[in-house]
Amino acid sequence: MKYEIKKAEKGYILIINREDGTRNDYRFKNKAELNRWMKLAGIKQGGLEQWQC
């Protein structure tokens, strides 16, 4: 699974690409909301970069 976080005009977008070819986009109003969601999902964040889990 790979994911990337992009800064949008009104918040952040988390894009998750899975090995089977599916893609999910999640939109968040602020970085705190994004961090809470990622913590609950068990995804580690190291900055606004692309990561592979």
JSON list of N, CA, C and O in Angstrom, two decimals:
[
{"chain": "A", "resi": 1, "resn": "MET", "atom": "N", "xyz": [0.86, -1.17, 0.00]},
{"chain": "A", "resi": 1, "resn": "MET", "atom": "CA", "xyz": [0.00, 0.00, 0.00]},
{"chain": "A", "resi": 1, "resn": "MET", "atom": "C", "xyz": [0.90, 1.23, 0.00]},
{"chain": "A", "resi": 1, "resn": "MET", "atom": "O", "xyz": [1.87, 1.30, 0.76]},
{"chain": "A", "resi": 2, "resn": "LYS", "atom": "N", "xyz": [0.60, 2.17, -0.85]},
{"chain": "A", "resi": 2, "resn": "LYS", "atom": "CA", "xyz": [1.30, 3.44, -0.88]},
{"chain": "A", "resi": 2, "resn": "LYS", "atom": "C", "xyz": [0.30, 4.54, -0.60]},
{"chain": "A", "resi": 2, "resn": "LYS", "atom": "O", "xyz": [-0.86, 4.43, -0.96]},
{"chain": "A", "resi": 3, "resn": "TYR", "atom": "N", "xyz": [0.77, 5.59, 0.05]},
{"chain": "A", "resi": 3, "resn": "TYR", "atom": "CA", "xyz": [-0.11, 6.73, 0.25]},
{"chain": "A", "resi": 3, "resn": "TYR", "atom": "C", "xyz": [0.68, 8.01, 0.10]},
{"chain": "A", "resi": 3, "resn": "TYR", "atom": "O", "xyz": [1.89, 8.04, 0.26]},
{"chain": "A", "resi": 4, "resn": "GLU", "atom": "N", "xyz": [-0.04, 9.06, -0.26]},
{"chain": "A", "resi": 4, "resn": "GLU", "atom": "CA", "xyz": [0.56, 10.37, -0.32]},
{"chain": "A", "resi": 4, "resn": "GLU", "atom": "C", "xyz": [-0.43, 11.40, 0.19]},
{"chain": "A", "resi": 4, "resn": "GLU", "atom": "O", "xyz": [-1.64, 11.21, 0.11]},
{"chain": "A", "resi": 5, "resn": "ILE", "atom": "N", "xyz": [0.11, 12.45, 0.75]},
{"chain": "A", "resi": 5, "resn": "ILE", "atom": "CA", "xyz": [-0.70, 13.53, 1.29]},
{"chain": "A", "resi": 5, "resn": "ILE", "atom": "C", "xyz": [-0.41, 14.78, 0.48]},
{"chain": "A", "resi": 5, "resn": "ILE", "atom": "O", "xyz": [0.74, 15.13, 0.25]},
{"chain": "A", "resi": 6, "resn": "LYS", "atom": "N", "xyz": [-1.48, 15.42, 0.04]},
{"chain": "A", "resi": 6, "resn": "LYS", "atom": "CA", "xyz": [-1.33, 16.65, -0.74]},
{"chain": "A", "resi": 6, "resn": "LYS", "atom": "C", "xyz": [-2.05, 17.78, -0.03]},
{"chain": "A", "resi": 6, "resn": "LYS", "atom": "O", "xyz": [-3.12, 17.59, 0.54]},
{"chain": "A", "resi": 7, "resn": "LYS", "atom": "N", "xyz": [-1.44, 18.94, -0.05]},
{"chain": "A", "resi": 7, "resn": "LYS", "atom": "CA", "xyz": [-2.06, 20.14, 0.51]},
{"chain": "A", "resi": 7, "resn": "LYS", "atom": "C", "xyz": [-2.99, 20.69, -0.56]},
{"chain": "A", "resi": 7, "resn": "LYS", "atom": "O", "xyz": [-2.59, 20.93, -1.69]},
{"chain": "A", "resi": 8, "resn": "ALA", "atom": "N", "xyz": [-4.24, 20.87, -0.19]},
{"chain": "A", "resi": 8, "resn": "ALA", "atom": "CA", "xyz": [-5.23, 21.42, -1.10]},
{"chain": "A", "resi": 8, "resn": "ALA", "atom": "C", "xyz": [-5.56, 22.85, -0.66]},
{"chain": "A", "resi": 8, "resn": "ALA", "atom": "O", "xyz": [-5.10, 23.30, 0.40]},
{"chain": "A", "resi": 9, "resn": "GLU", "atom": "N", "xyz": [-6.32, 23.53, -1.45]},
{"chain": "A", "resi": 9, "resn": "GLU", "atom": "CA", "xyz": [-6.69, 24.91, -1.13]},
{"chain": "A", "resi": 9, "resn": "GLU", "atom": "C", "xyz": [-7.44, 25.00, 0.19]},
{"chain": "A", "resi": 9, "resn": "GLU", "atom": "O", "xyz": [-7.22, 25.92, 0.98]},
{"chain": "A", "resi": 10, "resn": "LYS", "atom": "N", "xyz": [-8.30, 24.02, 0.45]},
{"chain": "A", "resi": 10, "resn": "LYS", "atom": "CA", "xyz": [-9.11, 24.04, 1.67]},
{"chain": "A", "resi": 10, "resn": "LYS", "atom": "C", "xyz": [-8.86, 22.81, 2.52]},
{"chain": "A", "resi": 10, "resn": "LYS", "atom": "O", "xyz": [-9.79, 22.13, 2.93]},
{"chain": "A", "resi": 11, "resn": "GLY", "atom": "N", "xyz": [-7.60, 22.48, 2.78]},
{"chain": "A", "resi": 11, "resn": "GLY", "atom": "CA", "xyz": [-7.30, 21.36, 3.65]},
{"chain": "A", "resi": 11, "resn": "GLY", "atom": "C", "xyz": [-6.26, 20.42, 3.05]},
{"chain": "A", "resi": 11, "resn": "GLY", "atom": "O", "xyz": [-5.34, 20.85, 2.37]},
{"chain": "A", "resi": 12, "resn": "TYR", "atom": "N", "xyz": [-6.45, 19.12, 3.31]},
{"chain": "A", "resi": 12, "resn": "TYR", "atom": "CA", "xyz": [-5.50, 18.10, 2.88]},
{"chain": "A", "resi": 12, "resn": "TYR", "atom": "C", "xyz": [-6.24, 16.96, 2.20]},
{"chain": "A", "resi": 12, "resn": "TYR", "atom": "O", "xyz": [-7.39, 16.68, 2.51]},
{"chain": "A", "resi": 13, "resn": "ILE", "atom": "N", "xyz": [-5.54, 16.27, 1.31]},
{"chain": "A", "resi": 13, "resn": "ILE", "atom": "CA", "xyz": [-6.08, 15.10, 0.63]},
{"chain": "A", "resi": 13, "resn": "ILE", "atom": "C", "xyz": [-5.13, 13.94, 0.88]},
{"chain": "A", "resi": 13, "resn": "ILE", "atom": "O", "xyz": [-3.92, 14.06, 0.65]},
{"chain": "A", "resi": 14, "resn": "LEU", "atom": "N", "xyz": [-5.66, 12.84, 1.38]},
{"chain": "A", "resi": 14, "resn": "LEU", "atom": "CA", "xyz": [-4.90, 11.61, 1.57]},
{"chain": "A", "resi": 14, "resn": "LEU", "atom": "C", "xyz": [-5.29, 10.66, 0.45]},
{"chain": "A", "resi": 14, "resn": "LEU", "atom": "O", "xyz": [-6.46, 10.32, 0.29]},
{"chain": "A", "resi": 15, "resn": "ILE", "atom": "N", "xyz": [-4.31, 10.24, -0.35]},
{"chain": "A", "resi": 15, "resn": "ILE", "atom": "CA", "xyz": [-4.55, 9.33, -1.47]},
{"chain": "A", "resi": 15, "resn": "ILE", "atom": "C", "xyz": [-3.88, 8.00, -1.13]},
{"chain": "A", "resi": 15, "resn": "ILE", "atom": "O", "xyz": [-2.68, 7.96, -0.88]},
{"chain": "A", "resi": 16, "resn": "ILE", "atom": "N", "xyz": [-4.68, 6.94, -1.11]},
{"chain": "A", "resi": 16, "resn": "ILE", "atom": "CA", "xyz": [-4.17, 5.61, -0.81]},
{"chain": "A", "resi": 16, "resn": "ILE", "atom": "C", "xyz": [-4.28, 4.75, -2.06]},
{"chain": "A", "resi": 16, "resn": "ILE", "atom": "O", "xyz": [-5.37, 4.62, -2.64]},
{"chain": "A", "resi": 17, "resn": "ASN", "atom": "N", "xyz": [-3.16, 4.19, -2.50]},
{"chain": "A", "resi": 17, "resn": "ASN", "atom": "CA", "xyz": [-3.11, 3.28, -3.64]},
{"chain": "A", "resi": 17, "resn": "ASN", "atom": "C", "xyz": [-2.76, 1.89, -3.13]},
{"chain": "A", "resi": 17, "resn": "ASN", "atom": "O", "xyz": [-1.73, 1.70, -2.49]},
{"chain": "A", "resi": 18, "resn": "ARG", "atom": "N", "xyz": [-3.60, 0.92, -3.42]},
{"chain": "A", "resi": 18, "resn": "ARG", "atom": "CA", "xyz": [-3.37, -0.45, -2.94]},
{"chain": "A", "resi": 18, "resn": "ARG", "atom": "C", "xyz": [-2.77, -1.30, -4.06]},
{"chain": "A", "resi": 18, "resn": "ARG", "atom": "O", "xyz": [-2.84, -0.94, -5.23]},
{"chain": "A", "resi": 19, "resn": "GLU", "atom": "N", "xyz": [-2.19, -2.43, -3.67]},
{"chain": "A", "resi": 19, "resn": "GLU", "atom": "CA", "xyz": [-1.54, -3.31, -4.63]},
{"chain": "A", "resi": 19, "resn": "GLU", "atom": "C", "xyz": [-2.51, -3.86, -5.68]},
{"chain": "A", "resi": 19, "resn": "GLU", "atom": "O", "xyz": [-2.12, -4.14, -6.80]},
{"chain": "A", "resi": 20, "resn": "ASP", "atom": "N", "xyz": [-3.78, -4.01, -5.31]},
{"chain": "A", "resi": 20, "resn": "ASP", "atom": "CA", "xyz": [-4.76, -4.56, -6.25]},
{"chain": "A", "resi": 20, "resn": "ASP", "atom": "C", "xyz": [-5.28, -3.52, -7.25]},
{"chain": "A", "resi": 20, "resn": "ASP", "atom": "O", "xyz": [-6.14, -3.82, -8.06]},
{"chain": "A", "resi": 21, "resn": "GLY", "atom": "N", "xyz": [-4.73, -2.30, -7.19]},
{"chain": "A", "resi": 21, "resn": "GLY", "atom": "CA", "xyz": [-5.10, -1.27, -8.15]},
{"chain": "A", "resi": 21, "resn": "GLY", "atom": "C", "xyz": [-6.19, -0.33, -7.69]},
{"chain": "A", "resi": 21, "resn": "GLY", "atom": "O", "xyz": [-6.52, 0.63, -8.39]},
{"chain": "A", "resi": 22, "resn": "THR", "atom": "N", "xyz": [-6.77, -0.57, -6.52]},
{"chain": "A", "resi": 22, "resn": "THR", "atom": "CA", "xyz": [-7.82, 0.33, -6.03]},
{"chain": "A", "resi": 22, "resn": "THR", "atom": "C", "xyz": [-7.18, 1.59, -5.45]},
{"chain": "A", "resi": 22, "resn": "THR", "atom": "O", "xyz": [-6.06, 1.57, -4.96]},
{"chain": "A", "resi": 23, "resn": "ARG", "atom": "N", "xyz": [-7.92, 2.67, -5.54]},
{"chain": "A", "resi": 23, "resn": "ARG", "atom": "CA", "xyz": [-7.44, 3.97, -5.06]},
{"chain": "A", "resi": 23, "resn": "ARG", "atom": "C", "xyz": [-8.55, 4.63, -4.26]},
{"chain": "A", "resi": 23, "resn": "ARG", "atom": "O", "xyz": [-9.71, 4.62, -4.66]},
{"chain": "A", "resi": 24, "resn": "ASN", "atom": "N", "xyz": [-8.19, 5.18, -3.11]},
{"chain": "A", "resi": 24, "resn": "ASN", "atom": "CA", "xyz": [-9.14, 5.89, -2.26]},
{"chain": "A", "resi": 24, "resn": "ASN", "atom": "C", "xyz": [-8.60, 7.28, -1.98]},
{"chain": "A", "resi": 24, "resn": "ASN", "atom": "O", "xyz": [-7.42, 7.45, -1.71]},
{"chain": "A", "resi": 25, "resn": "ASP", "atom": "N", "xyz": [-9.48, 8.27, -2.03]},
{"chain": "A", "resi": 25, "resn": "ASP", "atom": "CA", "xyz": [-9.13, 9.64, -1.71]},
{"chain": "A", "resi": 25, "resn": "ASP", "atom": "C", "xyz": [-9.96, 10.07, -0.50]},
{"chain": "A", "resi": 25, "resn": "ASP", "atom": "O", "xyz": [-11.17, 9.88, -0.48]},
{"chain": "A", "resi": 26, "resn": "TYR", "atom": "N", "xyz": [-9.29, 10.62, 0.49]},
{"chain": "A", "resi": 26, "resn": "TYR", "atom": "CA", "xyz": [-9.97, 11.13, 1.68]},
{"chain": "A", "resi": 26, "resn": "TYR", "atom": "C", "xyz": [-9.61, 12.60, 1.84]},
{"chain": "A", "resi": 26, "resn": "TYR", "atom": "O", "xyz": [-8.45, 12.97, 1.70]},
{"chain": "A", "resi": 27, "resn": "ARG", "atom": "N", "xyz": [-10.58, 13.42, 2.14]},
{"chain": "A", "resi": 27, "resn": "ARG", "atom": "CA", "xyz": [-10.36, 14.86, 2.27]},
{"chain": "A", "resi": 27, "resn": "ARG", "atom": "C", "xyz": [-10.58, 15.29, 3.72]},
{"chain": "A", "resi": 27, "resn": "ARG", "atom": "O", "xyz": [-11.51, 14.83, 4.36]},
{"chain": "A", "resi": 28, "resn": "PHE", "atom": "N", "xyz": [-9.71, 16.17, 4.19]},
{"chain": "A", "resi": 28, "resn": "PHE", "atom": "CA", "xyz": [-9.75, 16.63, 5.57]},
{"chain": "A", "resi": 28, "resn": "PHE", "atom": "C", "xyz": [-9.68, 18.15, 5.60]},
{"chain": "A", "resi": 28, "resn": "PHE", "atom": "O", "xyz": [-8.97, 18.75, 4.80]},
{"chain": "A", "resi": 29, "resn": "LYS", "atom": "N", "xyz": [-10.38, 18.75, 6.55]},
{"chain": "A", "resi": 29, "resn": "LYS", "atom": "CA", "xyz": [-10.43, 20.21, 6.66]},
{"chain": "A", "resi": 29, "resn": "LYS", "atom": "C", "xyz": [-9.13, 20.80, 7.20]},
{"chain": "A", "resi": 29, "resn": "LYS", "atom": "O", "xyz": [-8.77, 21.91, 6.86]},
{"chain": "A", "resi": 30, "resn": "ASN", "atom": "N", "xyz": [-8.46, 20.04, 8.08]},
{"chain": "A", "resi": 30, "resn": "ASN", "atom": "CA", "xyz": [-7.23, 20.55, 8.67]},
{"chain": "A", "resi": 30, "resn": "ASN", "atom": "C", "xyz": [-6.28, 19.39, 8.98]},
{"chain": "A", "resi": 30, "resn": "ASN", "atom": "O", "xyz": [-6.66, 18.22, 8.91]},
{"chain": "A", "resi": 31, "resn": "LYS", "atom": "N", "xyz": [-5.05, 19.73, 9.32]},
{"chain": "A", "resi": 31, "resn": "LYS", "atom": "CA", "xyz": [-4.03, 18.71, 9.56]},
{"chain": "A", "resi": 31, "resn": "LYS", "atom": "C", "xyz": [-4.31, 17.89, 10.80]},
{"chain": "A", "resi": 31, "resn": "LYS", "atom": "O", "xyz": [-4.01, 16.70, 10.86]},
{"chain": "A", "resi": 32, "resn": "ALA", "atom": "N", "xyz": [-4.90, 18.49, 11.83]},
{"chain": "A", "resi": 32, "resn": "ALA", "atom": "CA", "xyz": [-5.23, 17.76, 13.06]},
{"chain": "A", "resi": 32, "resn": "ALA", "atom": "C", "xyz": [-6.22, 16.63, 12.76]},
{"chain": "A", "resi": 32, "resn": "ALA", "atom": "O", "xyz": [-6.08, 15.51, 13.26]},
{"chain": "A", "resi": 33, "resn": "GLU", "atom": "N", "xyz": [-7.22, 16.92, 11.95]},
{"chain": "A", "resi": 33, "resn": "GLU", "atom": "CA", "xyz": [-8.22, 15.90, 11.56]},
{"chain": "A", "resi": 33, "resn": "GLU", "atom": "C", "xyz": [-7.54, 14.77, 10.77]},
{"chain": "A", "resi": 33, "resn": "GLU", "atom": "O", "xyz": [-7.80, 13.59, 11.01]},
{"chain": "A", "resi": 34, "resn": "LEU", "atom": "N", "xyz": [-6.65, 15.13, 9.86]},
{"chain": "A", "resi": 34, "resn": "LEU", "atom": "CA", "xyz": [-5.90, 14.15, 9.08]},
{"chain": "A", "resi": 34, "resn": "LEU", "atom": "C", "xyz": [-5.06, 13.28, 10.00]},
{"chain": "A", "resi": 34, "resn": "LEU", "atom": "O", "xyz": [-5.08, 12.05, 9.87]},
{"chain": "A", "resi": 35, "resn": "ASN", "atom": "N", "xyz": [-4.34, 13.87, 10.94]},
{"chain": "A", "resi": 35, "resn": "ASN", "atom": "CA", "xyz": [-3.48, 13.12, 11.86]},
{"chain": "A", "resi": 35, "resn": "ASN", "atom": "C", "xyz": [-4.29, 12.17, 12.74]},
{"chain": "A", "resi": 35, "resn": "ASN", "atom": "O", "xyz": [-3.86, 11.04, 12.98]},
{"chain": "A", "resi": 36, "resn": "ARG", "atom": "N", "xyz": [-5.45, 12.61, 13.22]},
{"chain": "A", "resi": 36, "resn": "ARG", "atom": "CA", "xyz": [-6.31, 11.72, 14.03]},
{"chain": "A", "resi": 36, "resn": "ARG", "atom": "C", "xyz": [-6.74, 10.51, 13.22]},
{"chain": "A", "resi": 36, "resn": "ARG", "atom": "O", "xyz": [-6.71, 9.38, 13.70]},
{"chain": "A", "resi": 37, "resn": "TRP", "atom": "N", "xyz": [-7.15, 10.73, 11.98]},
{"chain": "A", "resi": 37, "resn": "TRP", "atom": "CA", "xyz": [-7.62, 9.65, 11.12]},
{"chain": "A", "resi": 37, "resn": "TRP", "atom": "C", "xyz": [-6.48, 8.67, 10.85]},
{"chain": "A", "resi": 37, "resn": "TRP", "atom": "O", "xyz": [-6.67, 7.46, 10.93]},
{"chain": "A", "resi": 38, "resn": "MET", "atom": "N", "xyz": [-5.29, 9.19, 10.55]},
{"chain": "A", "resi": 38, "resn": "MET", "atom": "CA", "xyz": [-4.15, 8.33, 10.25]},
{"chain": "A", "resi": 38, "resn": "MET", "atom": "C", "xyz": [-3.74, 7.51, 11.47]},
{"chain": "A", "resi": 38, "resn": "MET", "atom": "O", "xyz": [-3.37, 6.34, 11.35]},
{"chain": "A", "resi": 39, "resn": "LYS", "atom": "N", "xyz": [-3.82, 8.11, 12.65]},
{"chain": "A", "resi": 39, "resn": "LYS", "atom": "CA", "xyz": [-3.48, 7.39, 13.88]},
{"chain": "A", "resi": 39, "resn": "LYS", "atom": "C", "xyz": [-4.46, 6.24, 14.11]},
{"chain": "A", "resi": 39, "resn": "LYS", "atom": "O", "xyz": [-4.06, 5.12, 14.43]},
{"chain": "A", "resi": 40, "resn": "LEU", "atom": "N", "xyz": [-5.75, 6.51, 13.92]},
{"chain": "A", "resi": 40, "resn": "LEU", "atom": "CA", "xyz": [-6.76, 5.46, 14.09]},
{"chain": "A", "resi": 40, "resn": "LEU", "atom": "C", "xyz": [-6.60, 4.35, 13.05]},
{"chain": "A", "resi": 40, "resn": "LEU", "atom": "O", "xyz": [-6.85, 3.19, 13.33]},
{"chain": "A", "resi": 41, "resn": "ALA", "atom": "N", "xyz": [-6.16, 4.72, 11.84]},
{"chain": "A", "resi": 41, "resn": "ALA", "atom": "CA", "xyz": [-5.97, 3.75, 10.77]},
{"chain": "A", "resi": 41, "resn": "ALA", "atom": "C", "xyz": [-4.66, 2.98, 10.90]},
{"chain": "A", "resi": 41, "resn": "ALA", "atom": "O", "xyz": [-4.43, 2.00, 10.20]},
{"chain": "A", "resi": 42, "resn": "GLY", "atom": "N", "xyz": [-3.77, 3.45, 11.79]},
{"chain": "A", "resi": 42, "resn": "GLY", "atom": "CA", "xyz": [-2.49, 2.78, 11.98]},
{"chain": "A", "resi": 42, "resn": "GLY", "atom": "C", "xyz": [-1.47, 3.13, 10.92]},
{"chain": "A", "resi": 42, "resn": "GLY", "atom": "O", "xyz": [-0.55, 2.35, 10.66]},
{"chain": "A", "resi": 43, "resn": "ILE", "atom": "N", "xyz": [-1.61, 4.28, 10.30]},
{"chain": "A", "resi": 43, "resn": "ILE", "atom": "CA", "xyz": [-0.67, 4.73, 9.27]},
{"chain": "A", "resi": 43, "resn": "ILE", "atom": "C", "xyz": [0.27, 5.75, 9.90]},
{"chain": "A", "resi": 43, "resn": "ILE", "atom": "O", "xyz": [-0.17, 6.70, 10.53]},
{"chain": "A", "resi": 44, "resn": "LYS", "atom": "N", "xyz": [1.57, 5.56, 9.70]},
{"chain": "A", "resi": 44, "resn": "LYS", "atom": "CA", "xyz": [2.54, 6.50, 10.23]},
{"chain": "A", "resi": 44, "resn": "LYS", "atom": "C", "xyz": [2.76, 7.62, 9.22]},
{"chain": "A", "resi": 44, "resn": "LYS", "atom": "O", "xyz": [2.79, 7.38, 8.02]},
{"chain": "A", "resi": 45, "resn": "GLN", "atom": "N", "xyz": [2.95, 8.81, 9.72]},
{"chain": "A", "resi": 45, "resn": "GLN", "atom": "CA", "xyz": [3.16, 9.96, 8.85]},
{"chain": "A", "resi": 45, "resn": "GLN", "atom": "C", "xyz": [4.51, 10.58, 9.18]},
{"chain": "A", "resi": 45, "resn": "GLN", "atom": "O", "xyz": [4.83, 10.80, 10.33]},
{"chain": "A", "resi": 46, "resn": "GLY", "atom": "N", "xyz": [5.28, 10.89, 8.15]},
{"chain": "A", "resi": 46, "resn": "GLY", "atom": "CA", "xyz": [6.58, 11.50, 8.35]},
{"chain": "A", "resi": 46, "resn": "GLY", "atom": "C", "xyz": [6.72, 12.83, 7.65]},
{"chain": "A", "resi": 46, "resn": "GLY", "atom": "O", "xyz": [7.81, 13.33, 7.47]},
{"chain": "A", "resi": 47, "resn": "GLY", "atom": "N", "xyz": [5.65, 13.42, 7.20]},
{"chain": "A", "resi": 47, "resn": "GLY", "atom": "CA", "xyz": [5.70, 14.68, 6.48]},
{"chain": "A", "resi": 47, "resn": "GLY", "atom": "C", "xyz": [4.84, 14.63, 5.25]},
{"chain": "A", "resi": 47, "resn": "GLY", "atom": "O", "xyz": [4.18, 13.64, 4.98]},
{"chain": "A", "resi": 48, "resn": "LEU", "atom": "N", "xyz": [4.86, 15.68, 4.48]},
{"chain": "A", "resi": 48, "resn": "LEU", "atom": "CA", "xyz": [4.07, 15.72, 3.26]},
{"chain": "A", "resi": 48, "resn": "LEU", "atom": "C", "xyz": [4.84, 15.07, 2.13]},
{"chain": "A", "resi": 48, "resn": "LEU", "atom": "O", "xyz": [5.38, 15.72, 1.25]},
{"chain": "A", "resi": 49, "resn": "GLU", "atom": "N", "xyz": [4.91, 13.75, 2.16]},
{"chain": "A", "resi": 49, "resn": "GLU", "atom": "CA", "xyz": [5.66, 13.00, 1.19]},
{"chain": "A", "resi": 49, "resn": "GLU", "atom": "C", "xyz": [4.88, 11.76, 0.83]},
{"chain": "A", "resi": 49, "resn": "GLU", "atom": "O", "xyz": [3.81, 11.51, 1.34]},
{"chain": "A", "resi": 50, "resn": "GLN", "atom": "N", "xyz": [5.47, 10.96, -0.02]},
{"chain": "A", "resi": 50, "resn": "GLN", "atom": "CA", "xyz": [4.85, 9.68, -0.38]},
{"chain": "A", "resi": 50, "resn": "GLN", "atom": "C", "xyz": [5.49, 8.59, 0.46]},
{"chain": "A", "resi": 50, "resn": "GLN", "atom": "O", "xyz": [6.70, 8.55, 0.63]},
{"chain": "A", "resi": 51, "resn": "TRP", "atom": "N", "xyz": [4.68, 7.69, 0.99]},
{"chain": "A", "resi": 51, "resn": "TRP", "atom": "CA", "xyz": [5.16, 6.62, 1.85]},
{"chain": "A", "resi": 51, "resn": "TRP", "atom": "C", "xyz": [4.64, 5.29, 1.37]},
{"chain": "A", "resi": 51, "resn": "TRP", "atom": "O", "xyz": [3.60, 5.21, 0.75]},
{"chain": "A", "resi": 52, "resn": "GLN", "atom": "N", "xyz": [5.35, 4.24, 1.70]},
{"chain": "A", "resi": 52, "resn": "GLN", "atom": "CA", "xyz": [4.90, 2.90, 1.39]},
{"chain": "A", "resi": 52, "resn": "GLN", "atom": "C", "xyz": [4.81, 2.11, 2.69]},
{"chain": "A", "resi": 52, "resn": "GLN", "atom": "O", "xyz": [5.75, 2.10, 3.47]},
{"chain": "A", "resi": 53, "resn": "CYS", "atom": "N", "xyz": [3.66, 1.47, 2.92]},
{"chain": "A", "resi": 53, "resn": "CYS", "atom": "CA", "xyz": [3.45, 0.68, 4.15]},
{"chain": "A", "resi": 53, "resn": "CYS", "atom": "C", "xyz": [3.53, -0.80, 3.83]},
{"chain": "A", "resi": 53, "resn": "CYS", "atom": "O", "xyz": [3.17, -1.23, 2.81]}
]
